[in-house]
Amino acid sequence: MRVVVLGAGVIGVTTAWALSRAGHEVTVLERQHAPAQETSFANGGQLSVSHAEPWANPQAPWQILKWLGIEDAPLLWRMRADAAQWSWGCRFLLECLPHRTRRNTQSLLALGLYSRNALAEIRDELGFDYHQLQRGILRFYTDPTEFERARRGAVLLCEQGAEQQVKSAEECLHIEPALANSRDPIVGGTFTANDESGDARLFSEALTRACQQRGVQFNFGAQAKNLERHQDCIVAVKTIDGERFTADAFVVALGCQSAPMLNSLGLRFPIYPLKGYSASVSIPAGTMAPFVSLTDEAHKLVFSRLGDTLRVAGTAEFTGFDLGLNHARCAALIRRTRQIFPSLDGLNEIEYWAGLRPATPGNVPLIGGTQIPNLWLNSGHGTLGWTLACGSAKLLAQMMTGMKPEIDQSPYRAKSGG
């Protein structure tokens, strides 16, 4: 089968790999000059399978209200005259109900565990380096009340298949000694030894080369304009330069641009941009900086060592498709980093970045067919795109090939309101 994949972020590239491995002839269209230049470019670097609780949880509405109007808040909802934002927001509130949060957590855990194994298969087969570290992920707390809540939550998550271990403050410092000098003392944490970290952009670049060696055709600088429909099927995709690509099947893996592309066909999917920020800090030799990937739950930040760079990333800003850097939010990243790691106080080689995560209200991605028989979707991964990429791609390839999926695909089926 000839397949055109729209998008070459980590989701699009892994999709191309999985489809090629399944025996299909694959062409990828990407508007940028190289793979992983947008949402996958400078994300937090975590493959956080066991930290799968979605943003939509029972505490979220009160946190959003508390943080309204605070420019450097971990989660900031900017009210806009945007029907899509308000529709998404209403669905988000519905997903905050306890039973829906439990269901979504279970779905994310199942796909995350599957994705971890799929990534390991690729790593074992190809053996390339993407600054991967398999040292686990430590989620630390500086507030005793939040730590106690996390302790109780870890028990529930473990019952659902997570691998979280509750750790005392002393145990946290043993796992990551760089936390010992924190100006905001660590009171405890939860640790998942099997979670990982790595650079999603480097991974995507290396996997693109591996795909090309298999005959996958990548067309960079080719921005899809529209999908041409004839009767019940898509027959071609047309670019803004007038090129036309025909195929037997089409996969939309355009991140936040997936919804606008599908809207033009009358298909409505609840995918909305969730803006995140990162700072990449160069680490001179001998500087006390973490090697274990960390999550600062109170500030919704992650810290990942990527070679000689510390990637600090996080926060969520609902502000449409705006990609501008907010200086208050950038400053908050570094202020907290220097508070936790005083040895980084004098470092000024910092690169800031912002990207738009394609989020569904419950953070569960949409993977599978649409109402148009040969049109498929792989999008909506929110903050877990890197974590879920390899498993999502493998699952979609099984669906498209007609194989029985290795995990239950029903939680991820792409359901349109159109």
Coordinates of C-alpha atoms in Angstrom, one line a residue:
M1 CA 0.0 0.0 0.0
R2 CA 1.2 3.5 -0.8
V3 CA 0.9 5.8 2.2
V4 CA 1.5 9.6 2.6
V5 CA 2.3 10.7 6.1
L6 CA 1.7 14.4 6.8
G7 CA 4.2 15.7 9.3
A8 CA 7.8 14.8 10.3
G9 CA 7.8 15.5 14.1
V10 CA 8.5 12.5 16.3
I11 CA 5.0 11.2 15.7
G12 CA 5.2 11.4 11.9
V13 CA 8.7 10.0 11.7
T14 CA 7.9 7.0 14.0
T15 CA 4.7 6.5 12.0
A16 CA 6.8 6.4 8.8
W17 CA 9.2 3.9 10.3
A18 CA 6.4 1.6 11.6
L19 CA 4.6 1.6 8.2
S20 CA 7.8 1.0 6.3
R21 CA 8.6 -2.0 8.6
A22 CA 5.1 -3.3 7.9
G23 CA 5.9 -3.4 4.2
H24 CA 4.2 -0.2 2.9
E25 CA 5.6 2.4 0.5
V26 CA 5.8 5.6 2.5
T27 CA 6.1 9.3 1.5
V28 CA 6.4 12.0 4.2
L29 CA 5.5 15.6 3.7
E30 CA 7.0 18.2 6.1
R31 CA 6.8 22.0 5.8
Q32 CA 10.0 22.6 7.7
H33 CA 13.5 22.0 6.3
A34 CA 14.2 19.0 8.5
P35 CA 12.4 16.6 10.9
A36 CA 11.4 17.6 14.5
Q37 CA 11.7 21.3 14.0
E38 CA 8.5 22.3 15.9
T39 CA 6.9 20.6 18.9
S40 CA 9.6 17.9 19.0
F41 CA 12.5 20.3 18.7
A42 CA 13.3 21.2 22.4
N43 CA 10.8 19.4 24.6
G44 CA 11.5 18.2 28.1
G45 CA 13.2 15.0 27.0
Q46 CA 11.4 12.7 29.4
L47 CA 9.9 9.3 28.5
S48 CA 7.7 9.3 31.5
V49 CA 5.5 6.2 31.2
S50 CA 4.7 5.9 34.9
H51 CA 3.9 9.6 35.4
A52 CA 0.8 9.3 33.2
E53 CA -1.8 11.3 35.2
P54 CA -3.3 13.7 32.7
W55 CA -3.5 17.5 33.2
A56 CA -7.3 17.0 33.4
N57 CA -7.7 15.7 37.0
P58 CA -9.9 16.7 39.9
Q59 CA -7.4 19.3 41.2
A60 CA -7.0 21.0 37.8
P61 CA -10.0 23.4 37.8
W62 CA -9.1 24.9 41.2
Q63 CA -5.5 25.3 40.1
I64 CA -6.5 27.1 37.0
L65 CA -8.7 29.5 38.9
K66 CA -5.9 30.1 41.4
W67 CA -3.4 30.9 38.7
L68 CA -5.7 33.1 36.5
G69 CA -3.8 36.2 35.4
I70 CA -0.5 35.2 36.9
E71 CA 2.0 35.5 34.0
D72 CA 4.4 32.9 35.3
A73 CA 1.9 30.4 36.6
P74 CA 2.5 26.7 35.8
L75 CA -0.9 26.5 34.0
L76 CA -2.2 29.7 32.5
W77 CA -5.6 29.9 30.7
R78 CA -5.7 33.0 28.5
M79 CA -9.4 33.8 27.7
R80 CA -9.8 34.3 24.0
A81 CA -12.7 35.0 21.6
D82 CA -12.1 31.5 20.3
A83 CA -15.0 29.0 20.0
A84 CA -12.5 26.1 19.7
Q85 CA -10.8 27.1 22.9
W86 CA -14.1 27.3 24.9
S87 CA -15.4 24.0 23.4
W88 CA -12.2 22.3 24.3
G89 CA -12.2 23.8 27.8
C90 CA -15.7 22.5 28.5
R91 CA -14.6 19.0 27.5
F92 CA -11.5 19.4 29.6
L93 CA -13.6 20.1 32.7
L94 CA -15.6 17.0 32.0
E95 CA -12.4 14.9 31.8
C96 CA -11.5 16.2 35.3
L97 CA -14.2 14.0 36.9
P98 CA -12.5 11.3 39.0
H99 CA -13.8 8.3 37.0
R100 CA -12.7 9.9 33.7
T101 CA -9.3 10.7 35.2
R102 CA -8.9 7.1 36.3
R103 CA -9.9 5.8 32.8
N104 CA -7.6 8.2 31.0
T105 CA -4.7 7.4 33.3
Q106 CA -5.2 3.7 32.6
S107 CA -5.2 4.3 28.9
L108 CA -2.1 6.4 29.0
L109 CA -0.3 3.8 31.1
A110 CA -1.2 1.0 28.8
L111 CA 0.0 2.9 25.7
G112 CA 3.1 4.1 27.5
L113 CA 4.2 0.7 28.5
Y114 CA 3.7 -0.5 25.0
S115 CA 5.6 2.4 23.6
R116 CA 8.5 1.8 25.9
N117 CA 8.9 -1.7 24.5
A118 CA 8.5 -0.3 20.9
L119 CA 11.3 2.2 21.6
A120 CA 13.5 -0.5 23.0
E121 CA 13.0 -2.5 19.8
I122 CA 14.1 0.4 17.6
R123 CA 17.1 1.2 19.9
D124 CA 18.2 -2.5 19.8
E125 CA 17.9 -2.7 16.1
L126 CA 19.5 0.6 15.1
G127 CA 21.8 1.4 18.0
F128 CA 21.9 5.1 17.4
D129 CA 22.6 7.7 20.1
Y130 CA 20.1 10.4 21.1
H131 CA 21.6 11.3 24.5
Q132 CA 19.5 8.6 26.1
L133 CA 19.8 7.9 29.8
Q134 CA 18.1 5.0 31.4
R135 CA 18.4 6.2 35.0
G136 CA 14.7 6.5 35.8
I137 CA 12.7 9.6 36.6
L138 CA 12.4 11.1 40.0
R139 CA 9.4 13.3 40.8
F140 CA 10.4 15.5 43.8
Y141 CA 8.4 17.5 46.2
T142 CA 9.2 20.5 48.4
D143 CA 5.8 20.8 50.1
P144 CA 4.9 18.2 52.7
T145 CA 1.2 18.4 51.9
E146 CA 1.8 17.8 48.2
F147 CA 4.2 14.9 49.0
E148 CA 1.6 13.2 51.2
R149 CA -1.0 13.5 48.4
A150 CA 1.6 12.0 46.0
R151 CA 2.2 9.2 48.4
R152 CA -1.4 8.3 48.4
G153 CA -1.7 8.7 44.6
A154 CA 1.3 6.4 44.0
V155 CA -0.5 3.6 45.7
L156 CA -3.5 4.0 43.3
L157 CA -1.2 4.4 40.2
C158 CA 0.7 1.2 41.1
E159 CA -2.7 -0.6 41.3
Q160 CA -3.2 0.5 37.7
G161 CA 0.2 -0.8 36.5
A162 CA 2.6 2.1 37.2
E163 CA 6.0 1.4 38.8
Q164 CA 6.2 4.3 41.2
Q165 CA 8.2 3.9 44.4
V166 CA 7.8 6.4 47.3
K167 CA 11.1 7.8 48.4
S168 CA 12.1 9.8 51.5
A169 CA 14.1 13.0 51.2
E170 CA 17.3 11.2 52.0
E171 CA 16.6 8.5 49.4
C172 CA 15.8 11.3 46.8
L173 CA 19.3 12.8 47.5
H174 CA 20.9 9.4 47.1
I175 CA 19.2 9.0 43.7
E176 CA 20.2 12.4 42.5
P177 CA 22.9 14.1 44.7
A178 CA 22.6 17.4 42.7
L179 CA 19.4 18.1 44.7
A180 CA 21.4 18.3 48.0
N181 CA 22.0 22.0 47.7
S182 CA 18.5 23.0 46.8
R183 CA 17.4 26.3 48.4
D184 CA 13.9 24.8 48.6
P185 CA 14.5 21.6 50.6
I186 CA 13.3 18.3 49.2
V187 CA 10.8 16.6 51.5
G188 CA 10.3 13.4 49.4
G189 CA 9.5 12.0 46.0
T190 CA 8.3 9.2 43.8
F191 CA 10.8 7.3 41.6
T192 CA 10.2 5.2 38.5
A193 CA 13.4 3.2 37.8
N194 CA 12.3 2.1 34.3
D195 CA 11.5 5.5 32.9
E196 CA 14.0 7.2 30.6
S197 CA 15.1 10.4 29.1
G198 CA 16.6 11.4 25.7
D199 CA 16.5 14.1 23.0
A200 CA 13.4 13.7 20.8
R201 CA 14.9 15.8 18.0
L202 CA 18.1 13.7 17.8
F203 CA 16.1 10.6 17.8
S204 CA 13.8 11.8 15.0
E205 CA 16.8 12.9 12.9
A206 CA 18.5 9.5 13.3
L207 CA 15.2 7.6 12.6
T208 CA 14.6 9.7 9.5
R209 CA 18.0 8.5 8.2
A210 CA 17.1 4.9 8.9
C211 CA 13.7 5.4 7.2
Q212 CA 15.5 6.8 4.1
Q213 CA 17.7 3.8 4.0
R214 CA 14.6 1.7 3.8
G215 CA 13.3 3.7 0.9
V216 CA 11.0 6.1 2.7
Q217 CA 10.7 9.4 0.7
F218 CA 10.9 12.6 2.8
N219 CA 9.8 15.8 1.1
F220 CA 11.0 18.8 3.3
G221 CA 9.7 22.3 2.6
A222 CA 6.5 20.7 1.3
Q223 CA 3.5 22.2 3.3
A224 CA 0.2 20.4 2.8
K225 CA -2.5 22.8 1.8
N226 CA -5.5 20.5 1.5
L227 CA -6.6 16.9 1.1
E228 CA -8.5 16.2 -2.1
R229 CA -11.6 14.1 -1.6
H230 CA -13.4 12.2 -4.3
Q231 CA -16.6 10.4 -3.3
D232 CA -15.8 8.5 -0.1
C233 CA -12.0 8.6 -0.3
I234 CA -9.0 10.9 -0.2
V235 CA -7.3 10.7 -3.6
A236 CA -4.4 13.2 -3.1
V237 CA -2.8 15.8 -0.9
K238 CA -1.9 19.2 -2.5
T239 CA 0.9 21.4 -1.2
I240 CA 0.9 25.2 -1.1
D241 CA 3.4 25.1 -4.0
G242 CA 0.9 23.2 -6.2
E243 CA 2.5 19.8 -6.0
R244 CA 0.1 16.9 -5.8
F245 CA 0.8 13.5 -4.1
T246 CA -1.4 10.6 -4.6
A247 CA -1.6 7.4 -2.5
D248 CA -3.8 4.6 -1.3
A249 CA -3.9 5.9 2.3
F250 CA -3.1 9.2 4.1
V251 CA -2.0 9.7 7.8
V252 CA -2.4 13.1 9.4
A253 CA 0.3 13.5 12.0
L254 CA 0.5 17.3 11.9
G255 CA 0.4 18.0 15.7
C256 CA -1.7 21.1 16.4
Q257 CA -2.3 21.6 12.7
S258 CA -4.1 18.3 12.5
A259 CA -7.5 19.8 13.5
P260 CA -7.5 22.6 11.0
M261 CA -6.5 20.2 8.2
L262 CA -9.4 17.8 9.1
N263 CA -11.8 20.7 9.7
S264 CA -11.7 21.5 6.0
L265 CA -13.2 18.0 5.4
G266 CA -16.0 18.5 7.9
L267 CA -14.2 16.4 10.5
R268 CA -14.1 17.8 14.0
F269 CA -11.5 16.5 16.5
P270 CA -10.9 18.1 19.9
I271 CA -7.2 18.9 19.5
Y272 CA -6.0 22.3 20.8
P273 CA -2.6 23.9 21.2
L274 CA -1.1 23.7 24.7
K275 CA 1.9 26.0 24.7
G276 CA 5.0 24.8 26.6
Y277 CA 8.4 26.4 27.2
S278 CA 11.9 25.1 27.6
A279 CA 15.3 26.5 28.4
S280 CA 18.5 24.7 27.3
V281 CA 21.4 25.4 29.7
S282 CA 25.0 24.6 28.7
I283 CA 26.7 22.8 31.5
P284 CA 30.5 23.3 31.9
A285 CA 32.6 20.3 32.9
G286 CA 32.7 19.9 36.7
T287 CA 29.4 21.7 37.3
M288 CA 27.1 20.1 39.8
A289 CA 24.0 19.3 37.6
P290 CA 21.6 16.3 37.6
F291 CA 22.0 13.2 35.6
V292 CA 18.7 11.6 36.7
S293 CA 15.7 13.1 34.9
L294 CA 13.6 15.1 37.4
T295 CA 10.1 16.4 37.7
D296 CA 9.3 19.4 40.0
E297 CA 5.6 18.7 40.6
A298 CA 4.9 22.0 42.3
H299 CA 6.1 24.1 39.3
K300 CA 5.2 21.6 36.6
L301 CA 8.8 21.5 35.4
V302 CA 11.0 18.7 34.2
F303 CA 14.8 18.6 34.1
S304 CA 16.7 16.3 31.7
R305 CA 20.4 15.9 31.1
L306 CA 21.0 15.8 27.3
G307 CA 24.7 15.4 26.8
D308 CA 26.3 18.6 28.1
T309 CA 23.0 20.5 28.2
L310 CA 20.4 20.7 30.9
R311 CA 16.9 20.9 29.4
V312 CA 14.4 22.6 31.7
A313 CA 10.8 22.4 30.3
G314 CA 7.2 22.6 31.2
T315 CA 4.3 24.8 32.1
A316 CA 1.1 25.0 30.0
E317 CA -0.4 28.1 28.4
F318 CA -3.7 28.1 26.6
T319 CA -3.1 30.9 24.1
G320 CA -4.1 29.6 20.7
F321 CA -1.5 29.2 18.1
D322 CA 0.8 32.0 19.4
L323 CA 4.4 30.9 19.5
G324 CA 5.9 34.1 21.0
L325 CA 8.2 33.8 23.9
N326 CA 6.8 35.3 27.1
H327 CA 9.7 36.7 29.1
A328 CA 8.0 36.2 32.4
R329 CA 7.5 32.6 31.8
C330 CA 11.1 32.1 30.5
A331 CA 12.5 33.9 33.6
A332 CA 10.4 31.6 35.8
L333 CA 12.1 28.5 34.3
I334 CA 15.6 29.8 35.1
R335 CA 14.6 31.2 38.5
R336 CA 13.4 27.8 39.7
T337 CA 16.3 26.0 38.1
R338 CA 18.8 28.2 40.1
Q339 CA 16.8 27.7 43.2
I340 CA 17.0 24.0 43.0
F341 CA 20.5 23.9 41.6
P342 CA 22.5 26.9 43.0
S343 CA 25.6 25.7 41.2
L344 CA 24.0 26.9 37.9
D345 CA 23.6 30.5 39.3
G346 CA 26.3 32.0 37.1
L347 CA 25.5 30.2 33.9
N348 CA 24.3 32.4 31.1
E349 CA 24.5 30.2 28.0
I350 CA 20.7 29.7 27.8
E351 CA 18.5 29.1 24.8
Y352 CA 14.8 29.6 25.2
W353 CA 12.1 27.9 23.1
A354 CA 8.3 27.6 23.0
G355 CA 6.3 24.9 21.2
L356 CA 2.7 23.9 20.8
R357 CA 1.6 20.5 22.1
P358 CA -1.4 19.0 20.4
A359 CA -3.7 18.2 23.3
T360 CA -7.0 16.4 23.6
P361 CA -9.1 17.3 26.7
G362 CA -8.2 14.1 28.5
N363 CA -4.6 14.0 27.1
V364 CA -5.4 10.6 25.5
P365 CA -4.2 10.7 21.8
L366 CA -6.3 10.0 18.8
I367 CA -5.0 7.0 16.8
G368 CA -6.8 5.2 14.0
G369 CA -9.2 5.6 11.2
T370 CA -11.6 8.5 10.5
Q371 CA -15.0 8.6 8.8
I372 CA -13.2 8.6 5.5
P373 CA -12.0 5.0 5.0
N374 CA -8.4 5.8 3.8
L375 CA -7.8 8.7 6.1
W376 CA -6.0 8.0 9.4
L377 CA -5.0 10.1 12.3
N378 CA -2.1 10.0 14.8
S379 CA -2.2 13.1 16.9
G380 CA -3.4 14.7 20.2
H381 CA -0.6 13.4 22.5
G382 CA -0.3 16.6 24.5
T383 CA 2.6 16.5 26.9
L384 CA 3.4 12.9 26.2
G385 CA 4.2 12.9 22.5
W386 CA 7.8 11.7 23.0
T387 CA 6.7 9.1 25.6
L388 CA 4.0 7.6 23.4
A389 CA 5.4 8.1 19.9
C390 CA 6.9 4.7 19.2
G391 CA 3.9 2.7 20.5
S392 CA 1.4 5.0 18.8
A393 CA 3.1 4.5 15.5
K394 CA 3.3 0.7 15.9
L395 CA -0.4 0.5 16.9
L396 CA -1.5 2.6 13.9
A397 CA 0.6 0.5 11.5
Q398 CA -1.2 -2.6 12.9
M399 CA -4.6 -1.1 12.4
M400 CA -3.8 0.1 8.8
T401 CA -2.3 -3.3 7.9
G402 CA -5.4 -5.2 9.1
M403 CA -3.5 -7.0 11.9
K404 CA -5.0 -7.6 15.3
P405 CA -3.5 -4.8 17.5
E406 CA -1.3 -6.0 20.3
I407 CA -3.1 -3.8 22.8
D408 CA -6.7 -2.6 23.1
Q409 CA -7.0 0.2 20.6
S410 CA -10.5 1.3 21.6
P411 CA -9.4 4.1 24.1
Y412 CA -7.5 5.9 21.3
R413 CA -9.9 5.6 18.4
A414 CA -10.3 8.8 16.5
K415 CA -13.9 9.9 17.0
S416 CA -15.0 13.0 15.0
G417 CA -17.8 15.3 16.0
G418 CA -18.2 16.2 12.4

